[in-house]
Every structure is written in C-alpha cells, then in structure tokens.
C-alpha cells in the first residue's frame, strides 16, 4: 500500500495502475450483468415461453426477488428488445412511443419467434465465472510488466 501512496498524482505508474483497476471493475460489472441477462433468457427458453400464450411470470421462474433483473426489464433497456411483456405494444421503427412499465407481480414475459435466434445467443453466450479471476490476474500481470518496461520505453 505504501507503494501506491508514494506515487505522484501525475506519475505514469499511477495512471497505468488506475487504468488496470478501472478495467477490472468494468470487467466484473460486465460479467455480472451478462450473467443476469443470460440466466433469465435461458430460463425463458427452457420453459418454452416463446409466445403470448406460453408467457411466464418472474415468480414462475423463481426470479421475483431479483431486483437487478427488474431493472433490466424496464422500458428502453436492451433486454426488453428481446424479451416482451404480454400486453405490450410491440415497438416498431416508425413509432418511438414508450411502452408501459411492467408491474412485476403479475407481468408475463416471453420471447417472440423473430427474436429467438438473438435470445439463444444471449442465453448461451458469455464467459463462465471461473474466467473472471483469470482475467483479473492476467491484467495485473500485464500492468506490472508494462510498469517494469516503462523506464525502458521512456528512454528512447
């Protein structure tokens, strides 16, 4: 810790370490968000919610306590472009009106047939959790190498 405190605010080492920390935080957030979306879409596909008639509620998927998922399902989100709510007016390119916000107690969600291919790629996509520490360790190693090479690179 004293190493970081000894760095000047405008030193290249501090800037590189800050970039490394920012990269790792962004990577963790991305992993978590993709995991939440992928799990929800996978569950919809598993139960066969591919039409208004087969739509399911969050409680049927055991996701009714998932506040992050509820945030993702708000109007205008990327997930709502793939997952539809029964009773929604389907968005078109010519209309820009906002759809209604779901009342999550009884909202029923489904994936329309024209979005199945996209949904399957989201549901299967993403990296597994065990890659997260590997990428974090690799980014720290690369940062250390760059900092060690920094004097050599600046002497040219």
Coordinates of N, CA, C and O in Angstrom, one line a residue:
X1 N 0.8 -1.2 0.0 CA 0.0 0.0 0.0 C 0.9 1.3 0.0 O 0.5 2.2 -0.6
X2 N 2.0 1.2 0.7 CA 2.8 2.4 0.7 C 3.4 2.7 -0.7 O 3.7 3.8 -1.0
X3 N 3.5 1.7 -1.5 CA 4.0 1.9 -2.9 C 3.0 2.8 -3.6 O 3.5 3.8 -4.3
X4 N 1.7 2.6 -3.5 CA 0.7 3.5 -4.1 C 0.7 4.9 -3.5 O 0.5 5.8 -4.3
X5 N 0.9 5.0 -2.2 CA 0.9 6.3 -1.6 C 2.2 7.1 -2.0 O 2.2 8.3 -1.9
X6 N 3.2 6.4 -2.4 CA 4.5 7.1 -2.7 C 4.4 7.6 -4.2 O 5.3 8.4 -4.6
X7 N 3.5 7.2 -5.0 CA 3.4 7.7 -6.3 C 2.8 9.1 -6.4 O 1.9 9.5 -5.7
X8 N 3.4 9.9 -7.3 CA 2.9 11.2 -7.5 C 1.6 11.1 -8.3 O 1.4 10.2 -9.0
X9 N 0.7 12.2 -8.2 CA -0.6 12.1 -8.9 C -0.5 12.1 -10.4 O -1.4 11.7 -11.1
X10 N 0.6 12.6 -10.9 CA 0.7 12.6 -12.4 C 1.8 11.6 -12.9 O 2.2 11.7 -14.0
X11 N 2.1 10.7 -12.1 CA 3.1 9.7 -12.5 C 2.5 8.7 -13.5 O 1.3 8.3 -13.3
X12 N 3.3 8.2 -14.4 CA 2.7 7.2 -15.4 C 2.3 5.9 -14.7 O 1.4 5.3 -15.1
X13 N 3.0 5.5 -13.6 CA 2.7 4.3 -12.9 C 1.3 4.4 -12.3 O 0.6 3.4 -12.4
X14 N 1.0 5.5 -11.7 CA -0.3 5.7 -11.1 C -1.4 5.6 -12.2 O -2.5 5.0 -12.0
X15 N -1.1 6.3 -13.3 CA -2.1 6.3 -14.4 C -2.3 4.8 -14.9 O -3.5 4.4 -15.1
X16 N -1.3 4.1 -15.0 CA -1.4 2.7 -15.5 C -2.1 1.8 -14.5 O -3.0 1.0 -14.9
X17 N -1.8 2.0 -13.2 CA -2.5 1.2 -12.2 C -4.0 1.6 -12.2 O -4.8 0.7 -12.0
X18 N -4.3 2.9 -12.3 CA -5.7 3.3 -12.3 C -6.4 2.7 -13.5 O -7.6 2.3 -13.4
X19 N -5.8 2.6 -14.7 CA -6.4 2.0 -15.8 C -6.6 0.5 -15.6 O -7.7 0.0 -16.0
X20 N -5.7 -0.1 -14.9 CA -5.9 -1.6 -14.6 C -7.0 -1.8 -13.7 O -7.9 -2.7 -13.9
X21 N -7.1 -1.0 -12.6 CA -8.2 -1.1 -11.7 C -9.6 -0.8 -12.4 O -10.5 -1.5 -12.2
X22 N -9.6 0.2 -13.2 CA -10.8 0.6 -14.0 C -11.2 -0.6 -14.9 O -12.4 -0.9 -15.0
X23 N -10.2 -1.2 -15.6 CA -10.5 -2.3 -16.4 C -11.1 -3.5 -15.7 O -12.1 -4.1 -16.1
X24 N -10.6 -3.8 -14.5 CA -11.1 -4.9 -13.7 C -12.5 -4.6 -13.2 O -13.3 -5.6 -13.2
X25 N -12.7 -3.4 -12.7 CA -14.1 -3.1 -12.2 C -15.1 -3.2 -13.4 O -16.2 -3.8 -13.2
X26 N -14.7 -2.7 -14.6 CA -15.6 -2.8 -15.7 C -15.9 -4.2 -16.1 O -17.0 -4.6 -16.5
X27 N -14.8 -5.0 -16.0 CA -14.9 -6.4 -16.4 C -15.9 -7.2 -15.4 O -16.7 -8.0 -15.8
X28 N -15.8 -6.9 -14.1 CA -16.6 -7.5 -13.1 C -18.1 -7.1 -13.4 O -19.0 -8.0 -13.4
X29 N -18.3 -5.8 -13.6 CA -19.7 -5.4 -13.8 C -20.3 -6.0 -15.1 O -21.4 -6.5 -15.1
X30 N -19.5 -6.1 -16.2 CA -20.0 -6.7 -17.4 C -20.3 -8.2 -17.2 O -21.3 -8.7 -17.7
X31 N -19.5 -8.9 -16.5 CA -19.7 -10.3 -16.2 C -21.0 -10.5 -15.4 O -21.8 -11.3 -15.8
X32 N -21.2 -9.7 -14.4 CA -22.4 -9.8 -13.6 C -23.7 -9.5 -14.4 O -24.7 -10.2 -14.4
X33 N -23.6 -8.4 -15.2 CA -24.8 -8.0 -16.0 C -25.1 -9.1 -17.0 O -26.3 -9.4 -17.2
X34 N -24.1 -9.5 -17.7 CA -24.4 -10.6 -18.8 C -24.9 -11.9 -18.2 O -25.7 -12.6 -18.7
X35 N -24.4 -12.2 -17.0 CA -24.8 -13.4 -16.3 C -26.3 -13.3 -15.9 O -27.1 -14.3 -16.1
X36 N -26.8 -12.1 -15.4 CA -28.2 -11.9 -15.1 C -29.1 -12.1 -16.3 O -30.1 -12.8 -16.3
X37 N -28.7 -11.4 -17.4 CA -29.5 -11.4 -18.6 C -29.5 -12.8 -19.2 O -30.5 -13.3 -19.6
X38 N -28.3 -13.5 -19.3 CA -28.2 -14.8 -19.8 C -29.0 -15.8 -19.1 O -29.7 -16.7 -19.7
X39 N -29.0 -15.7 -17.8 CA -29.8 -16.7 -16.9 C -31.3 -16.5 -17.1 O -32.0 -17.5 -17.3
X40 N -31.7 -15.3 -17.2 CA -33.2 -15.0 -17.4 C -33.6 -15.6 -18.7 O -34.6 -16.3 -18.9
X41 N -32.9 -15.3 -19.8 CA -33.2 -15.7 -21.1 C -33.2 -17.2 -21.2 O -34.1 -17.8 -21.8
X42 N -32.2 -17.8 -20.6 CA -32.1 -19.3 -20.6 C -33.3 -19.9 -20.0 O -33.8 -20.9 -20.5
X43 N -33.7 -19.3 -18.8 CA -34.9 -19.9 -18.2 C -36.2 -19.7 -19.0 O -37.0 -20.6 -19.0
X44 N -36.3 -18.6 -19.7 CA -37.5 -18.4 -20.6 C -37.5 -19.4 -21.7 O -38.5 -20.0 -22.0
X45 N -36.3 -19.7 -22.2 CA -36.2 -20.7 -23.3 C -36.5 -22.1 -22.8 O -37.1 -22.9 -23.5
X46 N -36.0 -22.4 -21.6 CA -36.2 -23.7 -21.0 C -37.7 -24.1 -20.8 O -38.1 -25.2 -21.0
X47 N -38.4 -23.1 -20.4 CA -39.8 -23.3 -20.1 C -40.7 -23.1 -21.4 O -41.9 -23.4 -21.3
X48 N -40.1 -22.7 -22.4 CA -40.8 -22.6 -23.7 C -41.6 -21.3 -23.8 O -42.7 -21.4 -24.5
X49 N -41.2 -20.3 -23.2 CA -42.0 -19.0 -23.3 C -41.7 -18.3 -24.5 O -40.9 -17.3 -24.6
X50 N -42.3 -18.8 -25.7 CA -41.9 -18.2 -27.0 C -43.2 -17.6 -27.7 O -43.1 -17.3 -28.8
X51 N -44.2 -17.4 -26.9 CA -45.4 -16.7 -27.4 C -46.2 -16.1 -26.3 O -45.9 -16.4 -25.1
X52 N -47.2 -15.3 -26.6 CA -48.0 -14.7 -25.6 C -48.7 -15.8 -24.7 O -48.9 -15.6 -23.5
X53 N -49.1 -16.8 -25.4 CA -49.9 -17.9 -24.7 C -49.0 -18.7 -23.7 O -49.5 -19.2 -22.7
X54 N -47.7 -18.8 -24.0 CA -46.8 -19.5 -23.1 C -46.0 -18.6 -22.2 O -45.1 -19.1 -21.6
X55 N -46.3 -17.4 -22.2 CA -45.5 -16.4 -21.3 C -45.6 -16.8 -19.9 O -46.6 -17.4 -19.4
X56 N -44.6 -16.4 -19.1 CA -44.5 -16.8 -17.7 C -44.1 -15.6 -16.9 O -43.6 -14.6 -17.4
X57 N -44.5 -15.7 -15.6 CA -44.2 -14.6 -14.7 C -42.8 -14.8 -14.1 O -42.2 -15.9 -14.2
X58 N -42.3 -13.7 -13.4 CA -41.0 -13.8 -12.8 C -41.0 -14.9 -11.6 O -40.1 -15.6 -11.4
X59 N -42.2 -14.9 -10.9 CA -42.3 -15.9 -9.8 C -42.3 -17.3 -10.3 O -41.7 -18.2 -9.6
X60 N -42.8 -17.6 -11.5 CA -42.8 -18.9 -12.1 C -41.3 -19.3 -12.4 O -41.0 -20.5 -12.4
X61 N -40.5 -18.3 -12.7 CA -39.1 -18.6 -13.0 C -38.2 -18.5 -11.7 O -37.0 -18.6 -11.8
X62 N -38.8 -18.2 -10.6 CA -38.1 -18.0 -9.3 C -37.1 -16.9 -9.4 O -36.0 -16.9 -8.9
X63 N -37.6 -15.8 -10.1 CA -36.8 -14.6 -10.2 C -37.5 -13.4 -9.7 O -37.1 -12.2 -9.9
X64 N -38.5 -13.6 -8.9 CA -39.3 -12.4 -8.4 C -38.6 -11.6 -7.4 O -39.0 -10.4 -7.1
X65 N -37.5 -12.0 -6.8 CA -36.7 -11.2 -5.8 C -35.5 -10.6 -6.5 O -34.7 -10.0 -5.8
X66 N -35.3 -10.8 -7.7 CA -34.1 -10.3 -8.4 C -34.3 -8.9 -8.9 O -34.8 -8.6 -10.0
X67 N -33.9 -7.9 -8.1 CA -34.1 -6.5 -8.4 C -33.3 -6.1 -9.6 O -33.7 -5.2 -10.3
X68 N -32.1 -6.6 -9.7 CA -31.3 -6.3 -10.9 C -32.0 -6.7 -12.2 O -32.0 -5.9 -13.1
X69 N -32.6 -7.8 -12.2 CA -33.3 -8.2 -13.4 C -34.5 -7.3 -13.6 O -34.8 -7.0 -14.8
X70 N -35.2 -6.9 -12.6 CA -36.3 -6.0 -12.7 C -35.9 -4.7 -13.3 O -36.5 -4.1 -14.2
X71 N -34.7 -4.2 -12.9 CA -34.1 -3.0 -13.5 C -33.9 -3.2 -15.0 O -34.1 -2.3 -15.8
X72 N -33.3 -4.4 -15.4 CA -33.1 -4.7 -16.8 C -34.3 -4.8 -17.6 O -34.3 -4.5 -18.8
X73 N -35.4 -5.1 -17.0 CA -36.7 -5.3 -17.7 C -37.5 -4.0 -17.8 O -38.6 -4.0 -18.4
X74 N -37.0 -2.9 -17.4 CA -37.7 -1.6 -17.5 C -37.7 -1.2 -19.0 O -36.8 -1.6 -19.8
X75 N -38.6 -0.3 -19.3 CA -38.8 0.1 -20.7 C -37.5 0.8 -21.2 O -36.8 1.6 -20.5
X76 N -37.1 0.5 -22.4 CA -36.0 1.1 -23.1 C -34.7 0.3 -22.9 O -33.7 0.7 -23.4
X77 N -34.7 -0.7 -22.1 CA -33.5 -1.5 -21.8 C -33.2 -2.4 -23.0 O -34.1 -2.7 -23.8
X78 N -32.0 -2.8 -23.1 CA -31.6 -3.8 -24.2 C -32.3 -5.1 -24.0 O -32.7 -5.7 -25.0
X79 N -32.5 -5.5 -22.8 CA -33.2 -6.8 -22.6 C -34.6 -6.8 -23.1 O -35.1 -7.8 -23.6
X80 N -35.3 -5.6 -23.0 CA -36.7 -5.5 -23.4 C -36.8 -5.5 -24.9 O -37.9 -5.6 -25.5
X81 N -35.7 -5.4 -25.7 CA -35.7 -5.5 -27.1 C -35.8 -7.0 -27.5 O -36.2 -7.3 -28.6
X82 N -35.5 -7.9 -26.6 CA -35.5 -9.3 -26.9 C -36.7 -10.0 -26.1 O -37.3 -10.9 -26.7
X83 N -36.9 -9.6 -24.9 CA -38.0 -10.2 -24.1 C -39.1 -9.2 -24.1 O -39.0 -8.0 -23.8
X84 N -40.3 -9.7 -24.4 CA -41.5 -8.9 -24.5 C -42.5 -9.2 -23.3 O -42.4 -10.3 -22.7
X85 N -43.3 -8.2 -23.0 CA -44.3 -8.3 -22.0 C -45.7 -8.5 -22.6 O -46.0 -7.8 -23.6
X86 N -46.4 -9.4 -22.1 CA -47.8 -9.6 -22.6 C -48.6 -8.4 -22.4 O -48.6 -7.8 -21.4
X87 N -49.2 -7.9 -23.5 CA -50.0 -6.7 -23.4 C -49.2 -5.5 -23.9 O -49.8 -4.4 -24.0
X88 N -47.9 -5.6 -24.2 CA -47.1 -4.5 -24.7 C -47.5 -4.3 -26.1 O -47.8 -5.2 -26.9
X89 N -47.4 -3.0 -26.5 CA -47.5 -2.8 -28.0 C -46.1 -3.0 -28.5 O -45.1 -2.4 -28.0
X90 N -46.0 -3.8 -29.5 CA -44.6 -4.2 -30.0 C -44.0 -2.9 -30.6 O -44.6 -2.2 -31.3
X91 N -42.7 -2.7 -30.3 CA -42.1 -1.5 -30.8 C -41.8 -1.6 -32.3 O -41.5 -2.7 -32.8
X92 N -42.0 -0.5 -33.0 CA -41.7 -0.5 -34.4 C -40.7 0.6 -34.7 O -40.6 1.5 -33.8
X93 N -40.1 0.6 -35.8 CA -39.1 1.7 -36.1 C -39.8 3.0 -36.3 O -39.2 4.1 -36.1
X94 N -41.1 3.0 -36.8 CA -41.8 4.2 -37.1 C -42.3 4.9 -35.8 O -42.6 6.0 -35.8
X95 N -42.6 4.1 -34.8 CA -43.1 4.6 -33.5 C -42.0 4.7 -32.5 O -41.4 3.7 -32.3
X96 N -42.0 5.8 -31.8 CA -41.0 5.9 -30.8 C -41.6 6.0 -29.4 O -40.9 6.4 -28.4
X97 N -42.9 5.7 -29.3 CA -43.6 5.9 -28.0 C -43.0 4.8 -27.1 O -42.7 3.7 -27.4
X98 N -43.0 5.2 -25.8 CA -42.5 4.3 -24.8 C -43.6 3.3 -24.4 O -44.8 3.6 -24.4
X99 N -43.1 2.1 -24.1 CA -44.1 1.1 -23.7 C -44.3 1.2 -22.2 O -43.5 1.9 -21.5
X100 N -45.3 0.6 -21.7 CA -45.6 0.7 -20.3 C -44.6 0.0 -19.4 O -44.1 -1.0 -19.9
X101 N -44.4 0.5 -18.2 CA -43.6 -0.2 -17.3 C -44.3 -1.4 -16.7 O -45.5 -1.4 -16.4
X102 N -43.6 -2.6 -16.6 CA -44.3 -3.7 -16.1 C -44.6 -3.6 -14.6 O -43.8 -3.1 -13.9
X103 N -45.7 -4.2 -14.2 CA -46.0 -4.4 -12.8 C -45.5 -5.8 -12.5 O -46.2 -6.8 -13.0
X104 N -44.4 -6.0 -11.8 CA -43.8 -7.3 -11.8 C -44.5 -8.4 -11.1 O -44.2 -9.5 -11.2
X105 N -45.5 -8.0 -10.3 CA -46.3 -9.1 -9.6 C -47.0 -10.0 -10.5 O -47.0 -11.2 -10.3
X106 N -47.6 -9.5 -11.6 CA -48.3 -10.4 -12.5 C -47.9 -10.2 -14.0 O -48.6 -10.7 -14.8
X107 N -46.8 -9.6 -14.2 CA -46.3 -9.4 -15.6 C -45.9 -10.7 -16.2 O -45.2 -11.5 -15.5
X108 N -46.2 -11.0 -17.4 CA -45.9 -12.3 -18.0 C -44.9 -11.9 -19.2 O -45.3 -11.1 -20.1
X109 N -43.8 -12.6 -19.3 CA -42.8 -12.3 -20.3 C -42.6 -13.5 -21.2 O -42.8 -14.7 -20.9
X110 N -42.2 -13.2 -22.4 CA -42.0 -14.2 -23.5 C -40.9 -13.7 -24.5 O -40.7 -12.5 -24.5
X111 N -40.4 -14.6 -25.3 CA -39.5 -14.2 -26.4 C -40.2 -14.5 -27.7 O -40.6 -15.6 -27.9
X112 N -40.5 -13.5 -28.5 CA -41.2 -13.7 -29.7 C -40.3 -14.5 -30.7 O -39.1 -14.6 -30.6
X113 N -41.0 -15.2 -31.6 CA -40.3 -16.1 -32.5 C -39.2 -15.4 -33.3 O -38.2 -16.0 -33.6
X114 N -39.4 -14.1 -33.7 CA -38.5 -13.4 -34.5 C -37.2 -13.0 -33.7 O -36.2 -12.6 -34.3
X115 N -37.3 -13.2 -32.4 CA -36.1 -12.8 -31.5 C -35.5 -14.1 -31.0 O -34.5 -14.0 -30.2
X116 N -35.9 -15.3 -31.3 CA -35.4 -16.5 -30.8 C -33.9 -16.7 -31.0 O -33.1 -17.1 -30.1
X117 N -33.4 -16.4 -32.2 CA -32.0 -16.6 -32.5 C -31.1 -15.6 -31.7 O -30.1 -16.1 -31.1
X118 N -31.6 -14.4 -31.6 CA -30.8 -13.5 -30.7 C -30.8 -13.9 -29.3 O -29.8 -13.8 -28.6
X119 N -32.0 -14.4 -28.8 CA -32.1 -14.8 -27.4 C -31.2 -16.0 -27.1 O -30.6 -16.1 -26.1
X120 N -31.2 -17.0 -28.1 CA -30.4 -18.1 -27.9 C -28.9 -17.7 -27.8 O -28.1 -18.3 -27.0
X121 N -28.5 -16.8 -28.6 CA -27.1 -16.3 -28.5 C -26.8 -15.6 -27.2 O -25.7 -15.8 -26.6
X122 N -27.7 -14.9 -26.6 CA -27.5 -14.2 -25.3 C -27.5 -15.3 -24.2 O -26.7 -15.2 -23.3
X123 N -28.5 -16.2 -24.3 CA -28.6 -17.3 -23.3 C -27.4 -18.2 -23.2 O -27.0 -18.6 -22.1
X124 N -26.8 -18.5 -24.3 CA -25.6 -19.4 -24.3 C -24.3 -18.6 -24.2 O -23.3 -19.2 -23.9
X125 N -24.4 -17.3 -24.6 CA -23.1 -16.5 -24.6 C -22.6 -16.2 -23.3 O -23.2 -16.5 -22.2
X126 N -21.5 -15.5 -23.3 CA -20.9 -15.0 -22.0 C -19.9 -16.0 -21.5 O -19.9 -17.2 -21.9
X127 N -19.0 -15.5 -20.7 CA -18.0 -16.3 -20.1 C -18.4 -16.9 -18.8 O -19.3 -16.4 -18.1
X128 N -17.8 -18.0 -18.5 CA -18.1 -18.6 -17.2 C -17.4 -17.9 -16.0 O -16.4 -17.2 -16.3
X129 N -17.9 -18.1 -14.8 CA -17.4 -17.3 -13.7 C -15.9 -17.6 -13.4 O -15.2 -16.7 -12.9
X130 N -15.4 -18.8 -13.7 CA -14.0 -19.1 -13.4 C -13.0 -18.3 -14.3 O -11.9 -18.3 -14.0
X131 N -13.5 -17.7 -15.4 CA -12.7 -16.9 -16.2 C -12.4 -15.5 -15.5 O -11.4 -14.9 -15.8
X132 N -13.3 -15.1 -14.7 CA -13.1 -13.7 -14.1 C -11.8 -13.6 -13.3 O -11.1 -12.6 -13.6
X133 N -11.5 -14.5 -12.4 CA -10.2 -14.3 -11.7 C -9.0 -14.5 -12.6 O -7.9 -13.8 -12.4
X134 N -9.1 -15.3 -13.6 CA -8.0 -15.5 -14.6 C -7.7 -14.2 -15.3 O -6.6 -13.8 -15.4
X135 N -8.8 -13.5 -15.8 CA -8.6 -12.3 -16.5 C -8.1 -11.2 -15.6 O -7.3 -10.4 -16.0
X136 N -8.6 -11.2 -14.3 CA -8.1 -10.2 -13.4 C -6.6 -10.3 -13.1 O -5.8 -9.4 -13.1
X137 N -6.2 -11.6 -12.9 CA -4.8 -11.9 -12.6 C -3.9 -11.5 -13.8 O -2.8 -10.9 -13.7
X138 N -4.4 -11.9 -15.0 CA -3.7 -11.5 -16.2 C -3.5 -10.0 -16.4 O -2.5 -9.5 -16.8
X139 N -4.6 -9.3 -16.1 CA -4.5 -7.8 -16.3 C -3.5 -7.2 -15.3 O -2.8 -6.3 -15.6
X140 N -3.4 -7.8 -14.1 CA -2.5 -7.3 -13.1 C -1.0 -7.6 -13.6 O -0.1 -6.8 -13.5
X141 N -0.8 -8.8 -14.1 CA 0.5 -9.2 -14.6 C 0.9 -8.3 -15.7 O 2.0 -7.8 -15.8
X142 N 0.0 -8.1 -16.7 CA 0.3 -7.2 -17.8 C 0.6 -5.8 -17.3 O 1.6 -5.1 -17.8
X143 N -0.1 -5.3 -16.3 CA 0.2 -4.0 -15.8 C 1.6 -3.9 -15.1 O 2.3 -3.0 -15.3
X144 N 1.9 -4.9 -14.4 CA 3.3 -5.0 -13.8 C 4.3 -5.0 -14.9 O 5.4 -4.3 -14.7
X145 N 4.1 -5.8 -15.9 CA 5.1 -5.8 -17.0 C 5.3 -4.5 -17.7 O 6.4 -4.0 -17.9
X146 N 4.1 -3.8 -17.9 CA 4.2 -2.5 -18.6 C 4.9 -1.5 -17.7 O 5.7 -0.7 -18.1
X147 N 4.6 -1.5 -16.4 CA 5.3 -0.6 -15.4 C 6.8 -0.9 -15.4 O 7.6 0.0 -15.3
X148 N 7.2 -2.2 -15.4 CA 8.6 -2.5 -15.4 C 9.3 -2.1 -16.7 O 10.4 -1.7 -16.7
X149 N 8.6 -2.1 -17.8 CA 9.1 -1.7 -19.1 C 9.0 -0.2 -19.3 O 9.7 0.3 -20.3
X150 N 8.3 0.5 -18.5 CA 8.1 1.9 -18.7 C 9.4 2.7 -18.7 O 9.6 3.5 -19.6
X151 N 10.4 2.4 -17.8 CA 11.7 3.2 -17.9 C 12.4 2.9 -19.2 O 13.0 3.8 -19.8
X152 N 12.3 1.7 -19.7 CA 13.0 1.4 -21.0 C 12.3 2.1 -22.1 O 13.0 2.6 -23.0
X153 N 11.0 2.1 -22.1 CA 10.2 2.8 -23.2 C 10.4 4.3 -23.2 O 10.4 4.9 -24.3
X154 N 10.6 4.9 -22.0 CA 10.7 6.4 -22.0 C 12.1 6.9 -22.2 O 12.3 8.0 -22.4
X155 N 13.1 6.0 -22.3 CA 14.5 6.4 -22.5 C 14.8 6.5 -24.0 O 16.0 6.7 -24.3
X156 N 13.9 6.2 -24.9 CA 14.2 6.3 -26.3 C 14.3 7.7 -26.8 O 13.7 8.6 -26.5

